[in-house]
Amino acid sequence: MTVETFDPAAKSPLQSAKSDSSIDTKTADNSGTSNQSADSKIGFVSLGCPKNLVDSERILTQLRTEGYDVVPSYNDAELVIVNTCGFIDSAVQESLDTIGEALSENGKVLVTGCLGKKEDEIREIHPRVLGITGPHAYEEVLIQVHNHVPKPEHNPFINLVPDHGVKLTPKHFAYLKISEGCNHRCTFCIIPSMRGDLDSRPIGDVLSEAKRLVNAGVKELLVISQDTSAYGVDTKYRTGFWDGMPVKTRMLELCEQLGKMGVWVRLHYVYPYPHVDNVIPLMAEGKILPYLDIPFQHASPRILKLMKRPGNIDKTLERIRKWREICPELVIRSTFIVGFPGETEEEFEELLDFLREAQLDRVGCFKYSPVEGAKANELSDHIPEEIKEARLAKFMAVQAEISTHKLKQKIGNEYQILIDEVTADGAVGRTYSDAPEIDGVVHLTDEFDVKPGDKIWAQIIHSDEHDLWGVKVED
């Protein structure tokens, strides 16, 4: 019997039938020897955020379970699925371009994901697509696949899908999606219209998935959703069961249970509700990583009100101070928007003042971009593009100074490093302070006696505004 598993390290982009060029997106491949016929092979392209990536993993897992092969080239595929993003204009354009390329190279294309909510827009540009579904429409996607590529004769003992399913991340970390949708109605966002209101997964299902991932060798669980701190609100924090014990469907209890699994647990997309205070002691005790990803978006009360975001900045600063008193190692990452309609120069300076006082560790910033269907489009006083560009540059310059100073303070200290890759120059990994793909890294020059997923200790010897350099030390 051949046991075949999905190897994320072996994934490659869908190759063009006409050339060696490839799509610069996450795509799926399968490892091992294929026993399927040519007409059961599916190509897959996944675009967008980690939440979309999890949707792709679930679709791919079901495809593999039913015996379909997932192949890395347009030419080899009987049909191509494109999981789209539709959050901002640039993401919409990337999705439309990718659909067009798939049609050109293969001809048989199914579209799913957030942009699938705009079927008319897709069909106006690409009328030849075979079918369109919205986000997290797993069953509908499989039905459409069956309509065009019938289920293969599948011997479940030939190609086994691992218990944790098909993953598109490296083997040592995985995204754990705990809910769908969002109850907020931020004026710059259209996610609720695409993904619906908050729909929390049963806590037993979430914890069982986490355990399967840990048993498969995952060393870091990245908890994601549209609004992680709202987990369970829609179920009134219903009591579920896991491992024979009652557990409430609530962020605190979820973190408590995940903290017992012996791996890094990192929280993303956390709104700063008061009950977030309750998880800070878990971080101080080392049960989950002292890391919070909180999208503050702005600091002006008036702009936050226009955005329909929480607006008490003084209270936010005080809570940050208290969090750091309880857990001095706490790292906070956030995202902000500059150039929101009506933002005055004074309000932009107010944002910079907040940045300097809050001293956030990791920060991303975006220029406001109109999104079709967003309420903010109706606001007056849209900011000229050149002013948005100037504000973005100034914002990032201020944050670069903060980041440079904070990272310099780490020189001489020792940290546990999770290795992500080994290159020709040496190993590259991350401390607890850094989430994969969005934060900084630690370069371990000339260190080759490690492999991805290893955890080692290193002393920091150098830093810049984003990254660290270190040397391996004994535990």
Short mmCIF file of C-alpha atoms in Angstrom, two decimals:
data_model
loop_
_atom_site.label_atom_id
_atom_site.label_comp_id
_atom_site.label_asym_id
_atom_site.label_seq_id
_atom_site.Cartn_x
_atom_site.Cartn_y
_atom_site.Cartn_z
CA MET A 1 0.00 0.00 0.00
CA THR A 2 1.29 3.47 -0.89
CA VAL A 3 0.48 6.19 1.62
CA GLU A 4 0.50 9.51 -0.20
CA THR A 5 0.48 12.83 1.66
CA PHE A 6 0.42 16.42 0.52
CA ASP A 7 3.82 18.10 0.75
CA PRO A 8 3.52 21.89 1.03
CA ALA A 9 7.25 22.28 0.41
CA ALA A 10 6.77 20.71 -3.01
CA LYS A 11 4.06 23.09 -4.15
CA SER A 12 4.76 24.99 -7.35
CA PRO A 13 2.89 27.59 -9.38
CA LEU A 14 0.65 26.53 -12.23
CA GLN A 15 2.94 26.36 -15.22
CA SER A 16 1.85 27.87 -18.50
CA ALA A 17 1.39 25.46 -21.38
CA LYS A 18 3.01 28.01 -23.69
CA SER A 19 6.07 28.97 -21.66
CA ASP A 20 7.89 28.53 -18.38
CA SER A 21 6.19 31.61 -16.90
CA SER A 22 4.01 31.14 -13.86
CA ILE A 23 1.38 32.85 -11.78
CA ASP A 24 2.84 34.61 -8.78
CA THR A 25 0.25 33.23 -6.36
CA LYS A 26 -0.19 30.39 -3.92
CA THR A 27 -1.03 27.21 -5.77
CA ALA A 28 -1.46 23.57 -4.89
CA ASP A 29 0.46 20.50 -5.93
CA ASN A 30 0.43 16.95 -4.68
CA SER A 31 3.38 14.75 -3.91
CA GLY A 32 3.98 11.09 -4.53
CA THR A 33 3.14 8.92 -7.50
CA SER A 34 -0.20 9.53 -9.15
CA ASN A 35 -2.44 6.61 -10.03
CA GLN A 36 -5.26 8.68 -11.48
CA SER A 37 -6.26 8.97 -15.10
CA ALA A 38 -5.62 12.17 -17.05
CA ASP A 39 -9.25 13.29 -16.84
CA SER A 40 -9.28 13.46 -13.04
CA LYS A 41 -6.61 16.13 -12.70
CA ILE A 42 -7.49 19.56 -11.28
CA GLY A 43 -5.44 22.76 -11.30
CA PHE A 44 -5.92 25.19 -8.40
CA VAL A 45 -4.93 28.82 -7.81
CA SER A 46 -5.51 30.44 -4.40
CA LEU A 47 -5.47 34.24 -4.07
CA GLY A 48 -5.99 36.59 -1.14
CA CYS A 49 -5.73 36.43 2.63
CA PRO A 50 -5.03 33.52 5.03
CA LYS A 51 -8.78 33.10 5.56
CA ASN A 52 -9.16 32.46 1.84
CA LEU A 53 -6.20 30.10 1.99
CA VAL A 54 -8.03 27.98 4.57
CA ASP A 55 -11.03 27.80 2.22
CA SER A 56 -8.68 26.56 -0.51
CA GLU A 57 -7.26 23.91 1.82
CA ARG A 58 -10.75 22.59 2.57
CA ILE A 59 -11.70 22.37 -1.10
CA LEU A 60 -8.41 20.66 -1.95
CA THR A 61 -8.83 18.22 0.92
CA GLN A 62 -12.23 17.15 -0.40
CA LEU A 63 -10.91 16.88 -3.95
CA ARG A 64 -8.09 14.63 -2.81
CA THR A 65 -10.48 12.61 -0.63
CA GLU A 66 -12.62 11.91 -3.69
CA GLY A 67 -9.58 10.79 -5.67
CA TYR A 68 -8.86 13.82 -7.84
CA ASP A 69 -5.23 14.70 -8.50
CA VAL A 70 -4.17 18.32 -7.96
CA VAL A 71 -1.58 19.18 -10.59
CA PRO A 72 0.87 22.09 -10.97
CA SER A 73 0.34 23.03 -14.60
CA TYR A 74 -2.44 24.31 -16.82
CA ASN A 75 -1.51 21.83 -19.51
CA ASP A 76 -1.96 18.78 -17.28
CA ALA A 77 -5.25 19.90 -15.73
CA GLU A 78 -8.67 18.91 -17.02
CA LEU A 79 -10.12 21.92 -15.22
CA VAL A 80 -8.78 24.87 -13.19
CA ILE A 81 -10.33 26.34 -10.03
CA VAL A 82 -9.46 29.95 -9.13
CA ASN A 83 -10.21 30.98 -5.53
CA THR A 84 -10.50 34.76 -5.79
CA CYS A 85 -10.12 37.81 -3.57
CA GLY A 86 -12.40 40.82 -3.97
CA PHE A 87 -11.59 43.09 -1.04
CA ILE A 88 -9.89 46.03 -2.78
CA ASP A 89 -9.58 47.13 -6.39
CA SER A 90 -6.06 45.76 -6.86
CA ALA A 91 -7.15 42.36 -5.52
CA VAL A 92 -10.17 42.35 -7.84
CA GLN A 93 -7.93 43.12 -10.82
CA GLU A 94 -5.48 40.38 -9.84
CA SER A 95 -8.35 37.91 -9.60
CA LEU A 96 -9.78 38.91 -12.98
CA ASP A 97 -6.33 38.71 -14.59
CA THR A 98 -5.75 35.26 -13.08
CA ILE A 99 -9.12 34.02 -14.35
CA GLY A 100 -8.22 35.33 -17.80
CA GLU A 101 -4.86 33.58 -17.78
CA ALA A 102 -6.45 30.31 -16.67
CA LEU A 103 -9.01 30.57 -19.47
CA SER A 104 -6.32 31.33 -22.01
CA GLU A 105 -4.04 28.51 -20.92
CA ASN A 106 -6.60 25.83 -20.08
CA GLY A 107 -10.07 26.93 -21.20
CA LYS A 108 -12.10 25.21 -18.46
CA VAL A 109 -12.32 27.37 -15.34
CA LEU A 110 -14.43 27.44 -12.18
CA VAL A 111 -14.37 30.57 -10.03
CA THR A 112 -14.97 30.68 -6.28
CA GLY A 113 -14.15 33.00 -3.37
CA CYS A 114 -15.02 36.57 -2.43
CA LEU A 115 -15.15 37.95 -5.97
CA GLY A 116 -17.66 35.21 -6.78
CA LYS A 117 -20.25 37.40 -5.08
CA LYS A 118 -19.97 39.69 -8.13
CA GLU A 119 -20.94 37.11 -10.74
CA ASP A 120 -22.19 39.69 -13.23
CA GLU A 121 -18.87 41.55 -13.11
CA ILE A 122 -16.93 38.34 -13.71
CA ARG A 123 -19.14 37.17 -16.57
CA GLU A 124 -19.05 40.57 -18.24
CA ILE A 125 -15.28 40.21 -18.61
CA HIS A 126 -14.97 36.42 -18.74
CA PRO A 127 -18.24 34.95 -20.08
CA ARG A 128 -16.61 31.55 -20.73
CA VAL A 129 -16.13 30.56 -17.08
CA LEU A 130 -17.97 27.31 -16.36
CA GLY A 131 -19.32 28.23 -12.95
CA ILE A 132 -19.08 30.80 -10.15
CA THR A 133 -19.57 30.44 -6.40
CA GLY A 134 -18.97 32.75 -3.44
CA PRO A 135 -16.65 32.34 -0.43
CA HIS A 136 -16.53 29.18 1.74
CA ALA A 137 -18.91 27.44 -0.71
CA TYR A 138 -17.16 24.09 -0.41
CA GLU A 139 -20.06 21.82 -1.35
CA GLU A 140 -21.12 23.98 -4.31
CA VAL A 141 -17.57 23.94 -5.71
CA LEU A 142 -17.44 20.14 -5.52
CA ILE A 143 -20.85 19.85 -7.23
CA GLN A 144 -19.58 22.02 -10.08
CA VAL A 145 -16.41 19.94 -10.36
CA HIS A 146 -18.54 16.76 -10.58
CA ASN A 147 -20.57 18.33 -13.39
CA HIS A 148 -17.49 18.87 -15.55
CA VAL A 149 -14.98 16.28 -14.32
CA PRO A 150 -16.79 13.19 -13.02
CA LYS A 151 -15.51 11.54 -9.87
CA PRO A 152 -12.66 9.16 -10.63
CA GLU A 153 -12.74 5.53 -9.66
CA HIS A 154 -10.95 5.95 -6.39
CA ASN A 155 -9.38 3.32 -4.18
CA PRO A 156 -9.06 4.98 -0.76
CA PHE A 157 -6.16 2.70 0.09
CA ILE A 158 -4.02 4.02 -2.79
CA ASN A 159 -3.93 7.77 -2.08
CA LEU A 160 -4.64 8.56 1.57
CA VAL A 161 -5.37 12.12 2.65
CA PRO A 162 -3.78 12.91 6.03
CA ASP A 163 -6.06 13.48 9.03
CA HIS A 164 -5.30 17.21 9.01
CA GLY A 165 -6.25 17.50 5.34
CA VAL A 166 -4.38 19.24 2.53
CA LYS A 167 -2.38 22.26 3.73
CA LEU A 168 -0.97 25.08 1.62
CA THR A 169 1.37 26.31 4.34
CA PRO A 170 4.73 24.75 5.24
CA LYS A 171 4.44 21.72 7.50
CA HIS A 172 5.50 23.55 10.66
CA PHE A 173 2.77 26.21 10.82
CA ALA A 174 -0.93 26.33 9.95
CA TYR A 175 -3.85 28.73 10.01
CA LEU A 176 -6.72 27.76 12.31
CA LYS A 177 -9.90 29.51 11.19
CA ILE A 178 -12.40 29.74 14.04
CA SER A 179 -15.30 31.56 12.38
CA GLU A 180 -16.70 33.01 9.17
CA GLY A 181 -18.14 36.44 8.52
CA CYS A 182 -18.32 39.58 10.64
CA ASN A 183 -20.98 41.57 12.52
CA HIS A 184 -19.23 44.92 12.04
CA ARG A 185 -20.18 47.34 9.31
CA CYS A 186 -16.98 49.32 8.81
CA THR A 187 -17.62 51.87 6.10
CA PHE A 188 -14.45 51.02 4.14
CA CYS A 189 -15.12 47.27 4.10
CA ILE A 190 -17.45 44.96 2.17
CA ILE A 191 -16.48 41.67 3.82
CA PRO A 192 -19.89 41.16 5.50
CA SER A 193 -21.61 41.48 2.12
CA MET A 194 -19.30 38.78 0.79
CA ARG A 195 -18.92 36.44 3.74
CA GLY A 196 -22.01 37.22 5.80
CA ASP A 197 -22.45 37.81 9.53
CA LEU A 198 -20.39 36.13 12.22
CA ASP A 199 -20.71 32.34 12.17
CA SER A 200 -18.55 30.72 14.85
CA ARG A 201 -17.38 27.15 14.38
CA PRO A 202 -18.21 24.70 17.21
CA ILE A 203 -15.36 24.81 19.68
CA GLY A 204 -15.04 21.03 19.68
CA ASP A 205 -14.46 21.08 15.91
CA VAL A 206 -11.85 23.85 16.20
CA LEU A 207 -9.92 22.10 18.98
CA SER A 208 -10.08 18.74 17.22
CA GLU A 209 -8.64 20.31 14.08
CA ALA A 210 -5.91 21.98 16.15
CA LYS A 211 -5.01 18.65 17.74
CA ARG A 212 -4.81 16.92 14.36
CA LEU A 213 -2.49 19.65 13.11
CA VAL A 214 -0.25 19.35 16.15
CA ASN A 215 -0.15 15.56 15.79
CA ALA A 216 0.92 16.07 12.16
CA GLY A 217 3.95 18.11 13.23
CA VAL A 218 2.65 21.70 13.22
CA LYS A 219 4.70 23.85 15.61
CA GLU A 220 2.69 27.07 15.32
CA LEU A 221 -1.06 27.65 15.13
CA LEU A 222 -2.16 31.02 13.75
CA VAL A 223 -5.72 31.70 14.93
CA ILE A 224 -7.63 33.67 12.29
CA SER A 225 -11.12 34.96 11.52
CA GLN A 226 -12.64 38.28 10.55
CA ASP A 227 -13.06 39.13 14.25
CA THR A 228 -11.30 36.69 16.57
CA SER A 229 -12.33 38.37 19.83
CA ALA A 230 -16.02 38.03 18.84
CA TYR A 231 -15.73 34.24 18.70
CA GLY A 232 -18.91 32.72 20.12
CA VAL A 233 -20.96 35.93 20.30
CA ASP A 234 -23.42 34.57 17.74
CA THR A 235 -23.94 31.36 19.75
CA LYS A 236 -24.20 33.23 23.08
CA TYR A 237 -20.98 31.46 24.06
CA ARG A 238 -22.65 28.07 23.85
CA THR A 239 -21.01 25.29 25.85
CA GLY A 240 -19.51 22.66 23.59
CA PHE A 241 -17.52 19.53 24.32
CA TRP A 242 -13.99 18.48 23.55
CA ASP A 243 -11.96 15.59 24.90
CA GLY A 244 -14.91 14.66 27.10
CA MET A 245 -15.01 18.03 28.84
CA PRO A 246 -17.41 21.01 28.53
CA VAL A 247 -15.81 24.10 26.98
CA LYS A 248 -17.49 27.44 26.26
CA THR A 249 -17.38 28.81 22.72
CA ARG A 250 -15.39 31.88 23.71
CA MET A 251 -11.93 33.28 22.94
CA LEU A 252 -10.59 32.89 26.49
CA GLU A 253 -11.54 29.22 26.79
CA LEU A 254 -10.30 28.55 23.27
CA CYS A 255 -6.91 30.06 24.15
CA GLU A 256 -6.75 28.10 27.40
CA GLN A 257 -7.24 24.81 25.56
CA LEU A 258 -4.90 25.67 22.69
CA GLY A 259 -2.29 26.68 25.25
CA LYS A 260 -2.17 23.09 26.51
CA MET A 261 -1.10 21.66 23.15
CA GLY A 262 2.60 22.50 23.48
CA VAL A 263 2.95 24.68 20.35
CA TRP A 264 3.09 28.38 19.57
CA VAL A 265 -0.40 29.91 19.46
CA ARG A 266 -0.66 33.31 17.76
CA LEU A 267 -3.81 35.50 17.71
CA HIS A 268 -4.69 37.53 14.61
CA TYR A 269 -7.44 40.07 13.81
CA VAL A 270 -8.39 40.79 17.42
CA TYR A 271 -10.75 43.71 18.04
CA PRO A 272 -9.82 45.47 21.31
CA TYR A 273 -12.94 44.53 23.25
CA PRO A 274 -12.66 44.69 27.07
CA HIS A 275 -12.59 40.90 27.40
CA VAL A 276 -9.31 40.81 25.44
CA ASP A 277 -7.76 41.84 28.78
CA ASN A 278 -8.49 38.32 30.02
CA VAL A 279 -6.08 36.62 27.62
CA ILE A 280 -3.08 38.80 28.58
CA PRO A 281 -2.33 36.72 31.74
CA LEU A 282 -2.23 33.59 29.56
CA MET A 283 0.48 35.32 27.53
CA ALA A 284 2.38 36.32 30.67
CA GLU A 285 2.27 32.69 31.83
CA GLY A 286 3.66 31.46 28.51
CA LYS A 287 0.55 29.51 27.54
CA ILE A 288 0.05 31.38 24.26
CA LEU A 289 2.41 33.74 22.45
CA PRO A 290 2.52 37.31 23.81
CA TYR A 291 1.44 38.66 20.44
CA LEU A 292 -1.71 40.54 19.45
CA ASP A 293 -2.70 41.54 15.92
CA ILE A 294 -5.16 44.41 16.45
CA PRO A 295 -6.32 46.47 13.43
CA PHE A 296 -6.69 49.92 15.03
CA GLN A 297 -7.05 51.62 11.59
CA HIS A 298 -6.76 55.21 12.88
CA ALA A 299 -6.42 57.40 15.97
CA SER A 300 -8.71 60.37 15.29
CA PRO A 301 -12.05 59.91 17.09
CA ARG A 302 -13.86 61.67 14.24
CA ILE A 303 -12.28 59.52 11.53
CA LEU A 304 -12.89 56.36 13.56
CA LYS A 305 -16.53 57.37 13.86
CA LEU A 306 -16.72 57.82 10.08
CA MET A 307 -15.15 54.39 9.74
CA LYS A 308 -17.61 52.95 12.30
CA ARG A 309 -14.71 51.73 14.43
CA PRO A 310 -14.16 51.96 18.23
CA GLY A 311 -13.07 55.54 18.87
CA ASN A 312 -11.81 56.01 22.45
CA ILE A 313 -8.08 56.35 21.76
CA ASP A 314 -7.16 57.55 25.27
CA LYS A 315 -8.71 54.41 26.68
CA THR A 316 -6.90 52.32 24.07
CA LEU A 317 -3.53 53.77 25.08
CA GLU A 318 -4.28 53.13 28.75
CA ARG A 319 -5.20 49.51 28.04
CA ILE A 320 -1.99 49.01 26.06
CA ARG A 321 -0.03 50.32 29.04
CA LYS A 322 -1.83 47.92 31.39
CA TRP A 323 -1.29 44.99 29.04
CA ARG A 324 2.43 45.71 29.01
CA GLU A 325 2.51 45.96 32.80
CA ILE A 326 1.00 42.47 33.03
CA CYS A 327 3.06 41.06 30.13
CA PRO A 328 6.19 43.12 29.38
CA GLU A 329 7.09 40.79 26.48
CA LEU A 330 3.83 41.63 24.66
CA VAL A 331 4.23 42.43 20.97
CA ILE A 332 1.46 44.36 19.21
CA ARG A 333 1.04 44.52 15.45
CA SER A 334 -1.59 46.68 13.78
CA THR A 335 -2.76 48.12 10.50
CA PHE A 336 -3.85 51.67 9.69
CA ILE A 337 -5.46 53.59 6.83
CA VAL A 338 -4.26 57.03 5.77
CA GLY A 339 -6.12 59.36 3.43
CA PHE A 340 -9.60 58.30 4.53
CA PRO A 341 -12.24 60.68 3.11
CA GLY A 342 -12.26 63.91 5.09
CA GLU A 343 -8.99 63.23 6.95
CA THR A 344 -7.47 66.61 7.75
CA GLU A 345 -3.78 67.33 8.21
CA GLU A 346 -4.40 67.77 11.93
CA GLU A 347 -6.12 64.36 12.14
CA PHE A 348 -3.25 62.75 10.28
CA GLU A 349 -0.81 64.31 12.78
CA GLU A 350 -3.06 62.94 15.54
CA LEU A 351 -2.48 59.50 14.06
CA LEU A 352 1.30 60.02 14.07
CA ASP A 353 1.15 61.17 17.71
CA PHE A 354 -0.71 57.97 18.60
CA LEU A 355 1.91 55.94 16.78
CA ARG A 356 4.73 57.59 18.72
CA GLU A 357 2.98 57.14 22.06
CA ALA A 358 1.73 53.59 21.52
CA GLN A 359 5.16 52.37 20.30
CA LEU A 360 3.62 49.44 18.41
CA ASP A 361 6.07 46.74 17.41
CA ARG A 362 4.84 45.86 13.91
CA VAL A 363 2.69 48.14 11.76
CA GLY A 364 1.25 48.04 8.28
CA CYS A 365 -0.36 50.98 6.54
CA PHE A 366 -2.57 51.37 3.48
CA LYS A 367 -3.73 54.34 1.48
CA TYR A 368 -7.51 54.54 1.47
CA SER A 369 -8.85 52.94 -1.68
CA PRO A 370 -12.51 53.09 -2.73
CA VAL A 371 -14.11 49.66 -2.82
CA GLU A 372 -17.24 49.08 -4.85
CA GLY A 373 -20.18 48.77 -2.47
CA ALA A 374 -18.45 50.36 0.54
CA LYS A 375 -20.34 53.10 2.40
CA ALA A 376 -17.22 55.27 2.62
CA ASN A 377 -17.55 55.95 -1.10
CA GLU A 378 -20.51 58.18 -0.28
CA LEU A 379 -18.47 60.43 2.03
CA SER A 380 -17.37 63.85 0.88
CA ASP A 381 -13.86 65.35 0.73
CA HIS A 382 -11.97 62.45 -0.80
CA ILE A 383 -8.23 62.99 -0.45
CA PRO A 384 -6.12 63.58 -3.60
CA GLU A 385 -3.80 60.72 -4.48
CA GLU A 386 -0.62 62.78 -4.08
CA ILE A 387 -1.58 63.73 -0.51
CA LYS A 388 -2.35 60.10 0.33
CA GLU A 389 1.06 59.11 -1.04
CA ALA A 390 2.81 61.77 1.04
CA ARG A 391 0.98 60.77 4.20
CA LEU A 392 1.76 57.10 3.67
CA ALA A 393 5.47 57.88 3.25
CA LYS A 394 5.53 60.05 6.38
CA PHE A 395 3.63 57.44 8.40
CA MET A 396 6.02 54.66 7.40
CA ALA A 397 9.04 56.86 8.17
CA VAL A 398 7.78 57.41 11.72
CA GLN A 399 7.10 53.70 12.20
CA ALA A 400 10.51 52.79 10.75
CA GLU A 401 12.15 54.86 13.51
CA ILE A 402 10.06 53.09 16.15
CA SER A 403 10.77 49.64 14.72
CA THR A 404 14.50 50.33 14.36
CA HIS A 405 14.71 51.41 18.00
CA LYS A 406 12.70 48.46 19.29
CA LEU A 407 14.71 45.89 17.33
CA LYS A 408 18.01 47.44 18.40
CA GLN A 409 17.02 46.82 22.02
CA LYS A 410 16.96 43.08 21.28
CA ILE A 411 20.69 42.94 20.51
CA GLY A 412 22.47 40.79 23.08
CA ASN A 413 19.32 38.96 24.14
CA GLU A 414 18.59 35.31 23.44
CA TYR A 415 15.34 34.14 21.85
CA GLN A 416 13.81 30.88 20.73
CA ILE A 417 13.72 30.81 16.93
CA LEU A 418 11.32 28.78 14.78
CA ILE A 419 13.17 27.92 11.57
CA ASP A 420 11.23 28.62 8.36
CA GLU A 421 13.80 27.83 5.68
CA VAL A 422 17.46 27.14 4.98
CA THR A 423 18.96 29.11 2.09
CA ALA A 424 22.39 29.25 0.48
CA ASP A 425 23.34 31.89 3.08
CA GLY A 426 22.06 30.01 6.12
CA ALA A 427 18.89 29.55 8.14
CA VAL A 428 15.99 32.01 8.35
CA GLY A 429 13.50 31.90 11.19
CA ARG A 430 11.29 33.95 13.47
CA THR A 431 10.95 34.82 17.15
CA TYR A 432 7.60 34.91 18.91
CA SER A 433 7.44 38.56 17.82
CA ASP A 434 6.95 37.79 14.17
CA ALA A 435 4.12 36.17 12.24
CA PRO A 436 5.04 34.45 8.98
CA GLU A 437 4.99 36.48 5.77
CA ILE A 438 3.87 39.76 7.37
CA ASP A 439 6.49 40.55 10.05
CA GLY A 440 10.27 40.39 10.20
CA VAL A 441 12.67 37.45 10.32
CA VAL A 442 15.88 36.38 12.03
CA HIS A 443 18.83 35.63 9.74
CA LEU A 444 21.22 32.96 11.01
CA THR A 445 24.09 33.38 8.57
CA ASP A 446 26.15 30.22 7.87
CA GLU A 447 23.83 28.10 10.05
CA PHE A 448 22.97 24.99 8.04
CA ASP A 449 22.59 22.30 10.70
CA VAL A 450 18.86 22.91 11.09
CA LYS A 451 15.70 22.29 9.09
CA PRO A 452 12.28 24.00 8.77
CA GLY A 453 10.21 23.43 11.88
CA ASP A 454 13.19 23.19 14.24
CA LYS A 455 13.19 25.41 17.31
CA ILE A 456 16.60 26.65 18.42
CA TRP A 457 17.96 29.37 20.66
CA ALA A 458 19.91 32.27 19.20
CA GLN A 459 21.57 35.42 20.46
CA ILE A 460 20.75 38.57 18.52
CA ILE A 461 23.88 40.34 17.21
CA HIS A 462 22.51 42.86 14.70
CA SER A 463 19.28 44.55 13.59
CA ASP A 464 17.85 46.94 11.03
CA GLU A 465 14.40 48.54 10.77
CA HIS A 466 12.67 45.24 10.00
CA ASP A 467 14.83 42.17 10.67
CA LEU A 468 17.28 40.64 13.13
CA TRP A 469 20.53 38.69 12.78
CA GLY A 470 21.58 36.07 15.28
CA VAL A 471 23.93 33.20 16.11
CA LYS A 472 22.87 29.84 17.47
CA VAL A 473 23.50 29.17 21.17
CA GLU A 474 23.07 26.07 23.30
CA ASP A 475 19.65 25.67 24.94
#
